[in-house]
PDB file of C-alpha atoms in Angstrom:
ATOM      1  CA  UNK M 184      32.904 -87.346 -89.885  1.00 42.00           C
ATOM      2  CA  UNK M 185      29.429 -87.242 -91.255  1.00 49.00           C
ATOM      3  CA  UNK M 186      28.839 -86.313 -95.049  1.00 47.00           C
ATOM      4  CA  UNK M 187      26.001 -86.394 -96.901  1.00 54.00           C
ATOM      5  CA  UNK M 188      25.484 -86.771-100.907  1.00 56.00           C
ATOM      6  CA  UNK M 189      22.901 -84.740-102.330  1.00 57.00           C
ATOM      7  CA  UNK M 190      21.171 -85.760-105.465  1.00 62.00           C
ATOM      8  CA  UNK M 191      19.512 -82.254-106.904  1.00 63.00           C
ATOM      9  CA  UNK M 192      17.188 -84.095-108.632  1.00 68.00           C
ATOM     10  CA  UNK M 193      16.347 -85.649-104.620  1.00 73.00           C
ATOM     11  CA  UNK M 194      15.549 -82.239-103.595  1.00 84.00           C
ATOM     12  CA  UNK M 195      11.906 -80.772-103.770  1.00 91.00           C
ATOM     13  CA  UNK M 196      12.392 -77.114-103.477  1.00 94.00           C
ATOM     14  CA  UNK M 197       9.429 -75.976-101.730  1.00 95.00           C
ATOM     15  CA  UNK M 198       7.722 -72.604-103.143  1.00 96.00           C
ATOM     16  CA  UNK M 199       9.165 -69.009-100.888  1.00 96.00           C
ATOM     17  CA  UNK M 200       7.548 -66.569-102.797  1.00 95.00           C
ATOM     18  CA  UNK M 201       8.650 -63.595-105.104  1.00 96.00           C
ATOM     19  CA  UNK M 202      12.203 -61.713-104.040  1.00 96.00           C
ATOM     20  CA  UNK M 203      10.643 -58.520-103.096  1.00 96.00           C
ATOM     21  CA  UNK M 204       9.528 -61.277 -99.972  1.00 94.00           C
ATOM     22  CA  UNK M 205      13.022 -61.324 -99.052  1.00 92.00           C
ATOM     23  CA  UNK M 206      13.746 -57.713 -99.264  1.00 94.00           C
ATOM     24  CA  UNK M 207      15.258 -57.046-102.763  1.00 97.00           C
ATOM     25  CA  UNK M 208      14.031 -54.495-105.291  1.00 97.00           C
ATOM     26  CA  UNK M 209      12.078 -56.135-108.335  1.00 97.00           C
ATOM     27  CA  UNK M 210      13.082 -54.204-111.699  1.00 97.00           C
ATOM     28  CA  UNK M 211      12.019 -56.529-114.247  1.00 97.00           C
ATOM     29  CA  UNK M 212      10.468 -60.232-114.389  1.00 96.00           C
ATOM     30  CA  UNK M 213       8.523 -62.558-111.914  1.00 94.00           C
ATOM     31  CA  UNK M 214      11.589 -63.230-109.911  1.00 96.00           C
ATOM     32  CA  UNK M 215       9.585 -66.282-108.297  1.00 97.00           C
ATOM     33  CA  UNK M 216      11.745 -67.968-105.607  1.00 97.00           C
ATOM     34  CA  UNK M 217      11.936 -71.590-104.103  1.00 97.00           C
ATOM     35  CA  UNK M 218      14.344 -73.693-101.829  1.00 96.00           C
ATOM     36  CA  UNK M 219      15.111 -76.150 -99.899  1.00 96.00           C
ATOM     37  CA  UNK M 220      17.087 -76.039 -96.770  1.00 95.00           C
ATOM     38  CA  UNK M 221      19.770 -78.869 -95.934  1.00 93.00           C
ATOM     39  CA  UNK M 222      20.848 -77.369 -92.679  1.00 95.00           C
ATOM     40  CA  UNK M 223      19.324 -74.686 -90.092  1.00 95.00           C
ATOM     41  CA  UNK M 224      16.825 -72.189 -90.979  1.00 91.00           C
ATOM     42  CA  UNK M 225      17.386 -69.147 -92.825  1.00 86.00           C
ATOM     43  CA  UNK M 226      17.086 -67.419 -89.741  1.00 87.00           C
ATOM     44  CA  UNK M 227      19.800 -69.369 -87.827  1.00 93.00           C
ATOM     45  CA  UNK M 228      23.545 -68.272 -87.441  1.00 96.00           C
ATOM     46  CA  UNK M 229      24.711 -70.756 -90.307  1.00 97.00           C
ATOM     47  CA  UNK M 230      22.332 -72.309 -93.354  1.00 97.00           C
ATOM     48  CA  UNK M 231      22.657 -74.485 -96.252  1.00 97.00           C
ATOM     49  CA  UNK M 232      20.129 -74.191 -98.264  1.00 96.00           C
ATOM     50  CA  UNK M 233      19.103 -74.329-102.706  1.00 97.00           C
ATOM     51  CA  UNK M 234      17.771 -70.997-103.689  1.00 97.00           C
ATOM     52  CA  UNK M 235      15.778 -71.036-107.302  1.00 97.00           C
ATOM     53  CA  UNK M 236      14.864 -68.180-109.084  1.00 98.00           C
ATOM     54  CA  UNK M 237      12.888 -67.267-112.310  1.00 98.00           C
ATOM     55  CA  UNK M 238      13.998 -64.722-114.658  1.00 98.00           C
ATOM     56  CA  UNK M 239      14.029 -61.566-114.011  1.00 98.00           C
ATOM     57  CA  UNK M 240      16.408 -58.664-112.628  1.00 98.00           C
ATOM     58  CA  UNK M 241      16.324 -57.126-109.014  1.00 98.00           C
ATOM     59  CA  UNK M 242      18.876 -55.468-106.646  1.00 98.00           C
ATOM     60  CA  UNK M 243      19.392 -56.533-103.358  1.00 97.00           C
ATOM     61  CA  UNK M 244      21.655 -56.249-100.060  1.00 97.00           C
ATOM     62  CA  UNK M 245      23.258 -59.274 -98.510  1.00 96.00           C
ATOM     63  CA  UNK M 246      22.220 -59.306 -95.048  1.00 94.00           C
ATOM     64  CA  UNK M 247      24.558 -62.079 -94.208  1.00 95.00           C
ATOM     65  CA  UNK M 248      28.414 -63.712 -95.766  1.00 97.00           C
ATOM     66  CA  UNK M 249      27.200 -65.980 -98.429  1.00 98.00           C
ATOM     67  CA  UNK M 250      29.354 -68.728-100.528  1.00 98.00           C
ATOM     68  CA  UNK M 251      27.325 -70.082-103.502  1.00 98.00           C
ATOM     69  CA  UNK M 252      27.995 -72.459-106.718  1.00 98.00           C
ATOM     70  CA  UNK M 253      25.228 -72.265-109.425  1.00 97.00           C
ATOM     71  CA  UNK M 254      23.748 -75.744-109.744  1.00 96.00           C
ATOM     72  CA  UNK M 255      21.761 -74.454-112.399  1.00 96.00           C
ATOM     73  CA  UNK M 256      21.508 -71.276-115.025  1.00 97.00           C
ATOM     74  CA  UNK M 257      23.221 -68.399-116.096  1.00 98.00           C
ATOM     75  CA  UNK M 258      23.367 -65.022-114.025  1.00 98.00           C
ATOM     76  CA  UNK M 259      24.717 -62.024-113.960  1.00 98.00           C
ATOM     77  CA  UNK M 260      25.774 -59.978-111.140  1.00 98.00           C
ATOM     78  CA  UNK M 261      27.211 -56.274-110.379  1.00 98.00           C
ATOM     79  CA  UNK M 262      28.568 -54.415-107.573  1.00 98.00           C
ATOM     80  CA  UNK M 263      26.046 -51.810-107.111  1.00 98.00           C
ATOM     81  CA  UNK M 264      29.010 -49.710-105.582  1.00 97.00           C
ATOM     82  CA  UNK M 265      32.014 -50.702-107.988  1.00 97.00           C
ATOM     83  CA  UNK M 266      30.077 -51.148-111.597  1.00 97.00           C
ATOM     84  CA  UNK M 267      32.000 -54.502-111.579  1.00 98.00           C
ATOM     85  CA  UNK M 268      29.859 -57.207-113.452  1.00 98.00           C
ATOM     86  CA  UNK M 269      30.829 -61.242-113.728  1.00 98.00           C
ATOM     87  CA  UNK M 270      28.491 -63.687-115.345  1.00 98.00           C
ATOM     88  CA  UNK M 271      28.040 -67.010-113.506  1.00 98.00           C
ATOM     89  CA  UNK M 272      27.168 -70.453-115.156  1.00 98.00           C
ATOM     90  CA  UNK M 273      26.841 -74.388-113.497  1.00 96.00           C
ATOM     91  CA  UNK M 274      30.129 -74.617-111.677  1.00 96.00           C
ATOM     92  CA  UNK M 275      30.821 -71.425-110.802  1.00 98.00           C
ATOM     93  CA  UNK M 276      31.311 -70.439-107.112  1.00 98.00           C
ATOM     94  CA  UNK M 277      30.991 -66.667-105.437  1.00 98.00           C
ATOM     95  CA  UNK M 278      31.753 -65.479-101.573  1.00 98.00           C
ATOM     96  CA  UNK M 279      30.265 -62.103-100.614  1.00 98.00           C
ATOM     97  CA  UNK M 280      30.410 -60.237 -97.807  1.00 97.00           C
ATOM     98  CA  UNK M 281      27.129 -58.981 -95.647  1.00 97.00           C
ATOM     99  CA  UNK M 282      26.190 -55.616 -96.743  1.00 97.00           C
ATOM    100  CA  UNK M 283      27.329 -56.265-100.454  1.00 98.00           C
ATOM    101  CA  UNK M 284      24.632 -54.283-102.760  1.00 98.00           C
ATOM    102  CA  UNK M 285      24.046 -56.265-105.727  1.00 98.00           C
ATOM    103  CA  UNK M 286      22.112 -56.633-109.081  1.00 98.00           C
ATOM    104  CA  UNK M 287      20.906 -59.881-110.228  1.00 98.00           C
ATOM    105  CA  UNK M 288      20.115 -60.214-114.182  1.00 98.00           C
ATOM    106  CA  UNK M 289      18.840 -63.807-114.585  1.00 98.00           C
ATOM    107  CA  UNK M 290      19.012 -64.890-117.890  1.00 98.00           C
ATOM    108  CA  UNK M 291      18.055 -68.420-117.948  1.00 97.00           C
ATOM    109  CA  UNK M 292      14.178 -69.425-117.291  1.00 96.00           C
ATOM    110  CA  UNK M 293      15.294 -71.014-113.945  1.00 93.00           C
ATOM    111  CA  UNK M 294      18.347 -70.400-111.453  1.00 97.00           C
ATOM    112  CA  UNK M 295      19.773 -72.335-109.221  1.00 97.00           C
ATOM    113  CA  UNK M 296      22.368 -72.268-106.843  1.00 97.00           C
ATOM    114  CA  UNK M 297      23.851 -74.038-103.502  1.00 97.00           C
ATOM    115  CA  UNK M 298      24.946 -71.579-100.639  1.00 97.00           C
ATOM    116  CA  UNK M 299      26.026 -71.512 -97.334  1.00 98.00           C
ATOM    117  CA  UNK M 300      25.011 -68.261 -95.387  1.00 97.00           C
ATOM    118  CA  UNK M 301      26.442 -66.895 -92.061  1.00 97.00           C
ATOM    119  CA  UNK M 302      24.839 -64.374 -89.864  1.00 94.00           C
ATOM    120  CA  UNK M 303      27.299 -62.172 -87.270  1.00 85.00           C
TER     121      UNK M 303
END
């Protein structure tokens, strides 16, 4: 078996842009983004990748199943369709579904998280 330990403060997260580059609805902030991809591509069937984020608040539709732990931050996210809100700190972990509608309300300067995303 092959493991790896990752040291955050190893990882360079490279600069990706603002979210409205990955699709998602800006409402309020910079919502700069940066990452850095462990495994795959973002493209490819399975990825682990960090995700940062500025502040800020945007909506946005999961295009593929994503688990997550914040690695760094505070956010704040809603079901578009239910109303349902939970507020996410370091530790905390999240699975969603592709197609899930959420909104992101970043309250910390910088986010970040760890995820693994599949694509069907």
């Amino acid at each position: 078996m092959k493991t790896n330990n990752i040291d955050l403060s190893s990882i360079e997260l490279m600069p990706w842009g603002t979210i409205s580059d990955l699709g998602a609805k800006k409402i309020e902030g910079e919502c700069v983004i940066s990452g850095a991809v462990i495994y795959g591509t973002p493209d490819s069937t399975v990825c682990c990748a960090y995700f940062s984020c500025t502040k800020g608040e945007f909506d946005m539709e999961y295009t593929f199943h994503e688990h997550a732990v914040v690695v760094e931050g505070e956010v704040t996210l809603t079901l578009l369709e239910t109303g349902e809100e939970k507020t996410y700190k370091k530790g905390d972990a999240w699975f969603f579904e592709k197609g899930t509608k959420l909104k992101w309300v970043i309250h910390s300067e910088h986010f970040v998280k760890h995820y693994l995303s599949i694509i069907e």
